[in-house]
Short mmCIF file of C-alpha atoms in Angstrom, two decimals:
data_model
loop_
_atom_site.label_atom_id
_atom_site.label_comp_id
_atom_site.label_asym_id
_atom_site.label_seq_id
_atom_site.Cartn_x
_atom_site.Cartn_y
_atom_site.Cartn_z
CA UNK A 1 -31.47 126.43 162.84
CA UNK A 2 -32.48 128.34 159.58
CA UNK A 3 -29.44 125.83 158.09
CA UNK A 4 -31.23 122.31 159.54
CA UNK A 5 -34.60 124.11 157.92
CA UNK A 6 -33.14 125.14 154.22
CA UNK A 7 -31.77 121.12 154.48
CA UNK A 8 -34.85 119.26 155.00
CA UNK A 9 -36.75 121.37 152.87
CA UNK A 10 -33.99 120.52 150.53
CA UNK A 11 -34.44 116.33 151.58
CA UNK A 12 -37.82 116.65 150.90
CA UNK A 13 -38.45 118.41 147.84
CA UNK A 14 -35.59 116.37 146.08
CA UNK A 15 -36.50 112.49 147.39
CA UNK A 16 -40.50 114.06 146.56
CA UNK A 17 -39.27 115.28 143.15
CA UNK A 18 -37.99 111.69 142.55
CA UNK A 19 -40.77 109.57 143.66
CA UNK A 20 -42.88 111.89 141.55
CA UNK A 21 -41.13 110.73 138.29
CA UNK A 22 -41.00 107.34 139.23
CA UNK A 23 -44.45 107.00 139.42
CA UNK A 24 -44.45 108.35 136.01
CA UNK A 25 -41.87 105.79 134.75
CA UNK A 26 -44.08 102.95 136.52
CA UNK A 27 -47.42 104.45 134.90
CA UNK A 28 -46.26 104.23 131.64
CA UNK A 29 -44.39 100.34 131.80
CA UNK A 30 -47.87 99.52 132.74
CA UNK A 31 -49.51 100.55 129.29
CA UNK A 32 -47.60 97.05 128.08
CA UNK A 33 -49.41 93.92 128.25
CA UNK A 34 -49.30 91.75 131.20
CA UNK A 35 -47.10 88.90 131.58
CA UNK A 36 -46.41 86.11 133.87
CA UNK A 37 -42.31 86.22 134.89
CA UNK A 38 -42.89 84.72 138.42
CA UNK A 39 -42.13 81.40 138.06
CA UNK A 40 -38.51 79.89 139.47
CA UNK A 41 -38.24 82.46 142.08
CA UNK A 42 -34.85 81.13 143.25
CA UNK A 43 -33.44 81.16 139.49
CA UNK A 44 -34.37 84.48 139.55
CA UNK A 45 -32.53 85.87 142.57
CA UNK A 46 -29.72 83.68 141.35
CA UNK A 47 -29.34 85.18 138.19
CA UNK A 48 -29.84 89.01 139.68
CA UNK A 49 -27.71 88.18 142.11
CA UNK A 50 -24.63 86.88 139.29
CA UNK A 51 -25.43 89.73 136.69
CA UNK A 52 -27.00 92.86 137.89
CA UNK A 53 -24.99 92.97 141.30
CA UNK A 54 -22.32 90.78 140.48
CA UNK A 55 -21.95 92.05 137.13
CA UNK A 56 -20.56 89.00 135.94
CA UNK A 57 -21.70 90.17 132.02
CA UNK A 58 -19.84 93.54 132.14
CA UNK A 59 -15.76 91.68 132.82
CA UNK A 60 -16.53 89.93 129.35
CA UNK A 61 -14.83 93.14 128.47
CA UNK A 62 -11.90 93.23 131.08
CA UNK A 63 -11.27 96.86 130.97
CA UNK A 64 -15.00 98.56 130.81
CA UNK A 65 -15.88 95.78 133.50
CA UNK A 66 -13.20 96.41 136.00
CA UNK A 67 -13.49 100.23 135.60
CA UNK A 68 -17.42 100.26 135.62
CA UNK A 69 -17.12 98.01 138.77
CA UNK A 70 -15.17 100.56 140.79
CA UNK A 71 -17.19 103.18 139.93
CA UNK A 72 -20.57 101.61 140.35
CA UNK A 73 -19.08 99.92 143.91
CA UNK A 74 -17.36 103.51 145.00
CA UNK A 75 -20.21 105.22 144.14
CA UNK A 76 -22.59 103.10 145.92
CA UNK A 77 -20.22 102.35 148.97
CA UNK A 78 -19.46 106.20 149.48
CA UNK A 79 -22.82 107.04 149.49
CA UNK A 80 -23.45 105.15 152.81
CA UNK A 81 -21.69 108.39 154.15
CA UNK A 82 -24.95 110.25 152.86
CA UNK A 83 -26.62 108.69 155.90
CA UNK A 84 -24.46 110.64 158.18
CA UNK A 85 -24.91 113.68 156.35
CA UNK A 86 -28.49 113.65 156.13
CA UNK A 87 -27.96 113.00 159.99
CA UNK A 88 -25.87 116.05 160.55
CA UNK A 89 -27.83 118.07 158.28
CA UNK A 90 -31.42 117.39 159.88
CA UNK A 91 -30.29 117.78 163.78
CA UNK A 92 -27.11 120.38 163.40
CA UNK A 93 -24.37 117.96 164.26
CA UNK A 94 -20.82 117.13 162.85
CA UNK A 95 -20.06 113.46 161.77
CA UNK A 96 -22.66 111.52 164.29
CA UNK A 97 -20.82 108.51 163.63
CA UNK A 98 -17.24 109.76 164.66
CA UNK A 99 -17.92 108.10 168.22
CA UNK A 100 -17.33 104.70 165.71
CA UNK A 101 -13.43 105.69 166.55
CA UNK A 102 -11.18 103.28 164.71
CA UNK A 103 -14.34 101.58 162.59
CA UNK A 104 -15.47 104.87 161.85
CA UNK A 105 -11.63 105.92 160.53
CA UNK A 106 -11.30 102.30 158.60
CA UNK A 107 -15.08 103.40 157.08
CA UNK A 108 -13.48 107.24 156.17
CA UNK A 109 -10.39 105.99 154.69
CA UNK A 110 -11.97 103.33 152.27
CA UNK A 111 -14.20 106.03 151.33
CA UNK A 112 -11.14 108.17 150.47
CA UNK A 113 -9.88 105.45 148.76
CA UNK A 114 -12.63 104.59 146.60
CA UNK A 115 -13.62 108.05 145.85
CA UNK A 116 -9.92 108.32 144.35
CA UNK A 117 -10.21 105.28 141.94
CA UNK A 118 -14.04 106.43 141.20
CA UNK A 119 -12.75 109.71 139.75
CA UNK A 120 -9.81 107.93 137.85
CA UNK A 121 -12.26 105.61 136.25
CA UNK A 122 -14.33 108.17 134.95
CA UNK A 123 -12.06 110.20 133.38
CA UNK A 124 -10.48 106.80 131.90
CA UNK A 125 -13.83 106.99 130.44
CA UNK A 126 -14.13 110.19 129.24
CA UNK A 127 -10.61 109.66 127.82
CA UNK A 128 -12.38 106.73 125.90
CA UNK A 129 -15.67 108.48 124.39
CA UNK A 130 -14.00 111.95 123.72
CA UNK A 131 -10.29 111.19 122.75
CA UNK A 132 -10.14 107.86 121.89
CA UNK A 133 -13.49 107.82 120.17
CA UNK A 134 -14.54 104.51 120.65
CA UNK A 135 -16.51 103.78 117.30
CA UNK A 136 -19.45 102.28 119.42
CA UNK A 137 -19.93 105.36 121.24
CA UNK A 138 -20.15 107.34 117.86
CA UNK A 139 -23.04 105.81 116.19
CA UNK A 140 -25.68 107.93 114.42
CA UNK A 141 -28.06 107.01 117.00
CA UNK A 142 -25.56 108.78 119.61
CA UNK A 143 -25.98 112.28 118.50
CA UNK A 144 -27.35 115.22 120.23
CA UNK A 145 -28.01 114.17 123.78
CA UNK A 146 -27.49 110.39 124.38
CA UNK A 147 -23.78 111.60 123.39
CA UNK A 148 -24.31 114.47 126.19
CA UNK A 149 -25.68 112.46 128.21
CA UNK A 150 -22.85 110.20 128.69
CA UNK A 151 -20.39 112.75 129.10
CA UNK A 152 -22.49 114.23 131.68
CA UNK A 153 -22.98 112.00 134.29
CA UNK A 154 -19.36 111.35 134.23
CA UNK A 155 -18.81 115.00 135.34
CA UNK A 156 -21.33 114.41 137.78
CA UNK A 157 -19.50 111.78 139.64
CA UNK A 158 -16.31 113.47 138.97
CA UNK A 159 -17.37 116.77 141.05
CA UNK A 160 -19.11 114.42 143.71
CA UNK A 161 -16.25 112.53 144.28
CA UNK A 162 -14.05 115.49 144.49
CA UNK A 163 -16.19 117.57 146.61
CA UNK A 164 -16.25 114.55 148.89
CA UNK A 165 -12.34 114.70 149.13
CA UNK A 166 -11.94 118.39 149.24
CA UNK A 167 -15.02 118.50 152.01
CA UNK A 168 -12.78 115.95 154.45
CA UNK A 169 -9.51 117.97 153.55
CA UNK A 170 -10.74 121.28 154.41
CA UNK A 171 -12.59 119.91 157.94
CA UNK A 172 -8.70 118.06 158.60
CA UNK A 173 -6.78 121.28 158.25
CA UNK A 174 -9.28 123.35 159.99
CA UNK A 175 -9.29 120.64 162.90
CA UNK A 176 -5.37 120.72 162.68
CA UNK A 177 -5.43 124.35 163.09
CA UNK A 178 -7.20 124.55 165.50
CA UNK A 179 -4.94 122.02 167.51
CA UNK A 180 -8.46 119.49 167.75
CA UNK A 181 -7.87 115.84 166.50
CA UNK A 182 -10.98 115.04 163.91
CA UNK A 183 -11.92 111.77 164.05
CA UNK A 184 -11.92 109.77 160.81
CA UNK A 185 -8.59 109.05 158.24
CA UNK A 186 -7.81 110.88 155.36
CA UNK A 187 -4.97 108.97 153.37
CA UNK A 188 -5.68 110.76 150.26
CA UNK A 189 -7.61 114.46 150.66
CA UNK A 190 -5.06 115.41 153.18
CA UNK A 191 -1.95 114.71 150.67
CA UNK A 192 -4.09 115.94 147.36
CA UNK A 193 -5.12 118.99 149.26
CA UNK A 194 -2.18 120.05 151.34
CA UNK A 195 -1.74 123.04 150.46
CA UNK A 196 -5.04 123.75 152.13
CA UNK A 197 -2.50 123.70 155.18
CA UNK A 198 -1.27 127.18 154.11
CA UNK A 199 -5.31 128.77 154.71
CA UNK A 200 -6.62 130.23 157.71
CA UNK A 201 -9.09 128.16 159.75
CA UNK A 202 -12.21 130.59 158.53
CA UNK A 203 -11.45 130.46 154.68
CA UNK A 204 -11.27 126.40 155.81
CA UNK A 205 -14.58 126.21 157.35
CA UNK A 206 -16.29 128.09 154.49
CA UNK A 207 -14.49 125.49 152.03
CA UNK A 208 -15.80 122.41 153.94
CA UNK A 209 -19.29 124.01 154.26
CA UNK A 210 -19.50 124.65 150.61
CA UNK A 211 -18.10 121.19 149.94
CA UNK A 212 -20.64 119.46 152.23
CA UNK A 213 -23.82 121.85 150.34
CA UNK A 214 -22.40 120.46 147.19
CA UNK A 215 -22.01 117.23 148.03
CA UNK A 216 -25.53 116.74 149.37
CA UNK A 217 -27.26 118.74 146.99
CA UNK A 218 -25.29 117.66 144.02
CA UNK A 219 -26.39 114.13 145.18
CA UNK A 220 -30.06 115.31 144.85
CA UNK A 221 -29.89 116.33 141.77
CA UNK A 222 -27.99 113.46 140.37
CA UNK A 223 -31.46 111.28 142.06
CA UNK A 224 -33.72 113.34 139.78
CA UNK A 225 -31.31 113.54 136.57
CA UNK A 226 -31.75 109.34 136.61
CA UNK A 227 -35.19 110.07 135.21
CA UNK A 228 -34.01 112.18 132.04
CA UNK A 229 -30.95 110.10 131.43
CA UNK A 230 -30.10 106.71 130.44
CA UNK A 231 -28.65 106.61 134.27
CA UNK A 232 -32.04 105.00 134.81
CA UNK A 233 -29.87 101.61 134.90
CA UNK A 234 -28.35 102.33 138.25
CA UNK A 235 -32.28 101.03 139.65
CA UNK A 236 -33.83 99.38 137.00
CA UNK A 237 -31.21 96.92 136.11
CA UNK A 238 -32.24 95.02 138.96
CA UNK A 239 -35.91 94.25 138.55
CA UNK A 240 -34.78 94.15 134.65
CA UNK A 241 -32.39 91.06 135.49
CA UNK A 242 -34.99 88.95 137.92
CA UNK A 243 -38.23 89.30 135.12
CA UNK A 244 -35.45 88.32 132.09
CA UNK A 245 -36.38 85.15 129.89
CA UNK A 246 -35.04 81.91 131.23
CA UNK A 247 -36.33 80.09 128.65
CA UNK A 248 -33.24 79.48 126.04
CA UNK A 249 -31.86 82.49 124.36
CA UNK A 250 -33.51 80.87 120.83
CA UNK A 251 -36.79 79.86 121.78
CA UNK A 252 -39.65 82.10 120.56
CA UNK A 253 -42.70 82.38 122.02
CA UNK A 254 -45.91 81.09 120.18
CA UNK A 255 -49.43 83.09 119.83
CA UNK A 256 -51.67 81.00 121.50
CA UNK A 257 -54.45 81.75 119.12
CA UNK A 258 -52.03 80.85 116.02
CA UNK A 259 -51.45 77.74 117.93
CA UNK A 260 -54.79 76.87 118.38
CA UNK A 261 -55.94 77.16 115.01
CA UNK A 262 -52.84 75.21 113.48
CA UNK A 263 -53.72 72.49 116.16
CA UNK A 264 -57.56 72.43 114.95
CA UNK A 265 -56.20 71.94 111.06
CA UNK A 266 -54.07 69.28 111.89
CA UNK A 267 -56.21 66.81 114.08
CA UNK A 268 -58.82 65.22 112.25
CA UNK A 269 -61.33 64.87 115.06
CA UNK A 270 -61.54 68.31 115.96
CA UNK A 271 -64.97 70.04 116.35
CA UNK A 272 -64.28 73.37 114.37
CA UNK A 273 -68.13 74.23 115.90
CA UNK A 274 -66.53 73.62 119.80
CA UNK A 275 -65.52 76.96 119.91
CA UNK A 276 -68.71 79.44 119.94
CA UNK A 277 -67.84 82.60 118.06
CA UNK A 278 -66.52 85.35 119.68
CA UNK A 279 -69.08 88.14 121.42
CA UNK A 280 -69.56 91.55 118.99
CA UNK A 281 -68.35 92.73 121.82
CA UNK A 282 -65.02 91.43 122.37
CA UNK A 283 -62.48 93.53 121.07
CA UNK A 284 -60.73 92.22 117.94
CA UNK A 285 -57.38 90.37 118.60
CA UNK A 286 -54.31 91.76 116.47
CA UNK A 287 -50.85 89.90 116.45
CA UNK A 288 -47.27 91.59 117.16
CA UNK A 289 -47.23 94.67 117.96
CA UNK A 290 -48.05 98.02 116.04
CA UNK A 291 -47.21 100.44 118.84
CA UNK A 292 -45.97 100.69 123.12
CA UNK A 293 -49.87 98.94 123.78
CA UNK A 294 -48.82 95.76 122.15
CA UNK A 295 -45.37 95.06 123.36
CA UNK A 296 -45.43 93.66 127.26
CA UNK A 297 -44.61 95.30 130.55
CA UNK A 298 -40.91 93.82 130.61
CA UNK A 299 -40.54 94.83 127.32
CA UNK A 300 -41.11 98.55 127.96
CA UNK A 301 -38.99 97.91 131.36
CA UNK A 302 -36.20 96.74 128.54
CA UNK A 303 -36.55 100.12 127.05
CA UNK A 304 -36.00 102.40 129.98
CA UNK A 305 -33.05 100.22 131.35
CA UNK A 306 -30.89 100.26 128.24
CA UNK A 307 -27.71 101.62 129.25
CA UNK A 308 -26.88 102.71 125.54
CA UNK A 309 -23.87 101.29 126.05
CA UNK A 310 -23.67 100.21 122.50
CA UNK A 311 -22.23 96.29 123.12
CA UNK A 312 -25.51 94.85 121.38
CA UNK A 313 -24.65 96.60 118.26
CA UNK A 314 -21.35 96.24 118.70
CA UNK A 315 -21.65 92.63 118.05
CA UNK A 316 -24.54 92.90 115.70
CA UNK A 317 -23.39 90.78 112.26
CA UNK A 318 -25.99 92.99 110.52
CA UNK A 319 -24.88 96.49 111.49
CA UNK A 320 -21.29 95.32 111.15
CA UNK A 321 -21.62 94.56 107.35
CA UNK A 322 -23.45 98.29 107.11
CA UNK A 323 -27.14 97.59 107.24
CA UNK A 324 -29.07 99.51 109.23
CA UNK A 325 -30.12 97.58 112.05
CA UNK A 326 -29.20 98.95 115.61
CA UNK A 327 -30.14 96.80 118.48
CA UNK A 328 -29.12 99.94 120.88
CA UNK A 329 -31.57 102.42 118.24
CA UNK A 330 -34.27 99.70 118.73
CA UNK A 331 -34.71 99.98 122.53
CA UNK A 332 -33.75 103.98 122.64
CA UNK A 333 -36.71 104.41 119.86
CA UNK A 334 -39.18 102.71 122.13
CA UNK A 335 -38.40 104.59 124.78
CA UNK A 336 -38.55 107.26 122.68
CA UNK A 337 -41.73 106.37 121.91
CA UNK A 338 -43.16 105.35 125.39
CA UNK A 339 -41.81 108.54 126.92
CA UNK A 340 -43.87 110.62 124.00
CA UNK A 341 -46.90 108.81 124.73
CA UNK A 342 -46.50 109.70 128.29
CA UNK A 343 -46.35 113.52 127.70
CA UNK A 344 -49.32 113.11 125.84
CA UNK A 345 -50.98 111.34 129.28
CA UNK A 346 -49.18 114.10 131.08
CA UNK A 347 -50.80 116.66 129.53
CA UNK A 348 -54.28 115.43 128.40
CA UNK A 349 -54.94 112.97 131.49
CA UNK A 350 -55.43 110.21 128.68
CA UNK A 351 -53.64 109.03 126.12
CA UNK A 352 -55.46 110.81 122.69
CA UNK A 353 -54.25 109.21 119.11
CA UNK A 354 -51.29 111.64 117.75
CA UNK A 355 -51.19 109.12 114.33
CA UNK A 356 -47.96 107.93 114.94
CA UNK A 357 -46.78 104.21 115.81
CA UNK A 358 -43.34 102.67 116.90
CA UNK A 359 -43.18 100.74 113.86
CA UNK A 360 -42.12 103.02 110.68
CA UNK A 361 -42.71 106.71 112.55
CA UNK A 362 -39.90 105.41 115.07
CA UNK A 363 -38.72 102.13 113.80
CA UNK A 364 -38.47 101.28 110.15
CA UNK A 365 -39.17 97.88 108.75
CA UNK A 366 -36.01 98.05 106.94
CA UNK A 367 -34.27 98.15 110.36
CA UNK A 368 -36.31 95.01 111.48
CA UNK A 369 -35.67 93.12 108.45
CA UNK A 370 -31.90 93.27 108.38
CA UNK A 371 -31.99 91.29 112.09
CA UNK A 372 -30.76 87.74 111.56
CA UNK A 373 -32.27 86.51 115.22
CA UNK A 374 -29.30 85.39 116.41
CA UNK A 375 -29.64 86.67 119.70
CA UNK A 376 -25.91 88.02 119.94
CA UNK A 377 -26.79 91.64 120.87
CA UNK A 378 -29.26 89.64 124.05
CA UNK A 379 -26.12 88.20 124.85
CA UNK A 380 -23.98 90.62 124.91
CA UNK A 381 -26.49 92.99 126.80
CA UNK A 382 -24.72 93.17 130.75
CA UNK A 383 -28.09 93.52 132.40
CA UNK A 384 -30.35 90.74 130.05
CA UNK A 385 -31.88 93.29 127.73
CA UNK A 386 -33.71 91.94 124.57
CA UNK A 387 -33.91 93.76 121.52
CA UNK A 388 -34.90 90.65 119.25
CA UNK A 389 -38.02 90.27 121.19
CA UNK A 390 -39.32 93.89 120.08
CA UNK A 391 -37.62 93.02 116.40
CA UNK A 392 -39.67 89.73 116.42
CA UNK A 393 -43.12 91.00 117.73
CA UNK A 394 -43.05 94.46 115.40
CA UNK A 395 -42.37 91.83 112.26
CA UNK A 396 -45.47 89.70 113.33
CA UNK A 397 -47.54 92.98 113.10
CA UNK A 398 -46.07 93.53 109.48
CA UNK A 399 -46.56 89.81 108.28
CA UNK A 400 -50.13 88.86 110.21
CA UNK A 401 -52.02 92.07 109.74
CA UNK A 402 -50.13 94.24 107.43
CA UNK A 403 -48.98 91.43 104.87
CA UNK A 404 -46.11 93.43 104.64
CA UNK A 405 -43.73 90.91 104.22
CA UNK A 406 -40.42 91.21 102.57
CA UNK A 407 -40.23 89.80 99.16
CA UNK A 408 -38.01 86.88 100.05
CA UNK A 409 -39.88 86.00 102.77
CA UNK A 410 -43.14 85.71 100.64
CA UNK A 411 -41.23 83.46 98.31
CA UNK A 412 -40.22 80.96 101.13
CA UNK A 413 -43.15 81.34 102.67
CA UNK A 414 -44.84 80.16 99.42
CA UNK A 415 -42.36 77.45 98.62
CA UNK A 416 -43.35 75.92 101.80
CA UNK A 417 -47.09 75.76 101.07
CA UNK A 418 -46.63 74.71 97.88
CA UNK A 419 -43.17 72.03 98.10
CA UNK A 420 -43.17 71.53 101.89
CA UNK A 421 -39.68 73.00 101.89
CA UNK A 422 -38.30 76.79 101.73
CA UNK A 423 -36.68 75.59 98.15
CA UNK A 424 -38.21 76.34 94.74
CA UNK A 425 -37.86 72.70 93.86
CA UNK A 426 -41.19 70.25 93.45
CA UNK A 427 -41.18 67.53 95.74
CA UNK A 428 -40.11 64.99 93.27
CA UNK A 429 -36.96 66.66 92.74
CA UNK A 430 -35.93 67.00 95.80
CA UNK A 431 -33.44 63.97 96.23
CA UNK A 432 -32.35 64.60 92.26
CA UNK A 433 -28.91 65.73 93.97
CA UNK A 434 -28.01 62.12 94.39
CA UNK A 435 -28.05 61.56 91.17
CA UNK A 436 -24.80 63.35 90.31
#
């Protein structure tokens, strides 16, 4: 009884922990601006369906893809056995479901299975951050803890899986001791742990006990480390896929307000007067975006689904030629940012000025410039992140209210008002080419 008692206090305080944080994470996507991503509902599902459980984006890379698959299947899949231990653990019995018989040894033995090519995928992985160094897993941005991070989780699922294994081996043996037939199939813990065969049936029960604590508890605990780690994915990616753009990759939004005034300079008949100036107290409308406030909610829900997987810069032309643009450093700075803000909330109830901003005390404009807005590192992105949308807003801050605009882009900017064309050629002069 005191068992069943230390396990639902255990249930409780871990799945409270976790909604706790979540609320947290929700809270602070809200500080973004609103915006409308309900439209072509079926699209939508289509697309989630095809890319965030399908994965369809990650095989572009045959190896990752396949390897991610099986882990992020067998992980998934062999949780469905947390059901029964949650089961066993909350009324004192010993695999509930066993009375399945053959569909509950077919459900054991797939589990086995899986849990075998989980753990070989992740230290395939390892292999590839730690030995192999893959260089996109070693940029400056991956220092410190997103680098720690990585390797972490995969020990994580490495000791879950294995407990799993080494939990069915030890309750086979100590069945088979006993002379008792356990119900279930165990094509691979019985053959990776055979020498468990040599123990006594005591030293076996303590084994699968421990196992089973470790199991269920370790699976707690990897629930709560999804808010501190870049893990996040495993539940965001979802909602991330369904609110992505399904406008074409290249079309840009326009400021309404921009638009409105271009459209009142170029028709003849408008009223400028039509319009009646805006109430004192209406607050003051800025353009892009200076800080979290400005940038919208699926923006922010970008930022805490990055995977840092590192395939957006990967493919970036301007980090490959050595500028300093990082479509990856992009969405880990605002999250950066976003989760600093909410400490701040956290701690004061409010959020109170600490004089910083995303753009240059997180993000500098150098990094913003050297984007090309080509959209490769959106495309590349397995669950439909988009970088160039924070690029493009945080630039419109710089150019509409800081007049901070590079000096090239103040040149063609000025061509154009005063040739019609981003040249530095009169208008006369522009067909003079012909001439040759």
């Amino acid at each position: 009884m005191l068992a069943q008692i230390v396990f639902a206090i255990s249930l409780i305080l871990g799945i409270g922990l976790f909604v706790f944080n979540l609320k947290k994470i929700i809270r602070n996507i809200n500080l973004g601006k609103k915006i409308n991503r309900s439209d072509n509902k079926k699209a939508r599902w289509i697309k989630m369906a095809r890319v965030a459980l399908g994965q369809s984006k990650m095989v572009v890379r045959p190896v990752a893809g396949i390897l991610h698959i099986l882990v992020y299947a067998g992980f998934i899949i062999i949780n469905i056995e947390v059901l029964e231990i949650i089961i066993d653990g909350l009324f004192g019995t010993h695999r509930i479901f066993s009375f399945l018989g053959k569909t509950y040894s077919f459900l054991i033995g797939s589990f086995e299975i899986l849990a075998l090519l989980v753990i070989l995928s992740v230290t395939i992985f390892w292999i590839r951050r730690n030995v192999i160094k893959l260089k996109r897993f070693w940029n400056s941005e991956m220092k410190g803890w997103p680098k720690e991070d990585g390797n972490l989780i995969l020990i994580i699922e490495f000791l879950l899986m294995n407990a799993f294994l080494i939990m069915n081996a030890a309750d086979y043996y100590a069945h088979l001791n006993s002379g008792e037939i356990l119900a279930g199939a165990f094509p691979i813990s019985k053959y990776i742990f055979s020498s468990f065969s040599n123990l006594q049936t005591s030293t076996l029960l303590i084994i699968e006990r421990s196992a089973w604590w470790f199991h269920f508890l370790g699976i707690l605990f990897f629930l709560n480390y999804l808010y501190y780690s870049k893990h996040l994915h495993i539940l965001s990616a979802f909602p991330n896929v369904w609110f992505s753009k399904l406008e074409p990759a290249g079309e840009l939004d326009n400021l309404e307000s921009v638009k409105k005034e271009v459209e009142l300079m170029m028709d003849p008949n408008a009223d400028p007067y039509a319009t009646p100036p805006p109430d004192e107290n209406t607050p003051i409308e800025t353009f892009g975006a200076k800080d979290i406030f400005d940038l919208n909610k699926v923006q922010l829900l970008n930022a805490y689904s990055c995977t840092e997987c590192g395939r957006c810069t990967s493919v970036c032309p301007a980090n490959i030629t050595g500028k300093k643009l990082s479509p990856r450093k992009i969405m880990m700075d605002t999250r950066d940012r976003l989760e600093d803000i909410g400490k701040i909330i956290n701690k004061k109830g409010k959020f109170e000025d600490d004089g910083k901003n995303l753009i240059n005390d997180y993000i500098s404009p150098e990094e913003i410039w050297a984007c090309t807005s080509c959209n490769a590192c959106t495309e590349a992105c397995p669950i439909n992140i988009d970088p160039l949308s924070i690029i493009i807003d945080l630039r419109r801050y710089l150019v509409m209210e800081k007049s901070a605009a590079s000096m090239e882009l103040n040149l063609m900017m000025q061509n154009i008002e005063n040739n019609g064309a981003p040249w530095q050629f009169n208008n006369s002069d522009r067909l003079s080419w012909t001439d040759e």
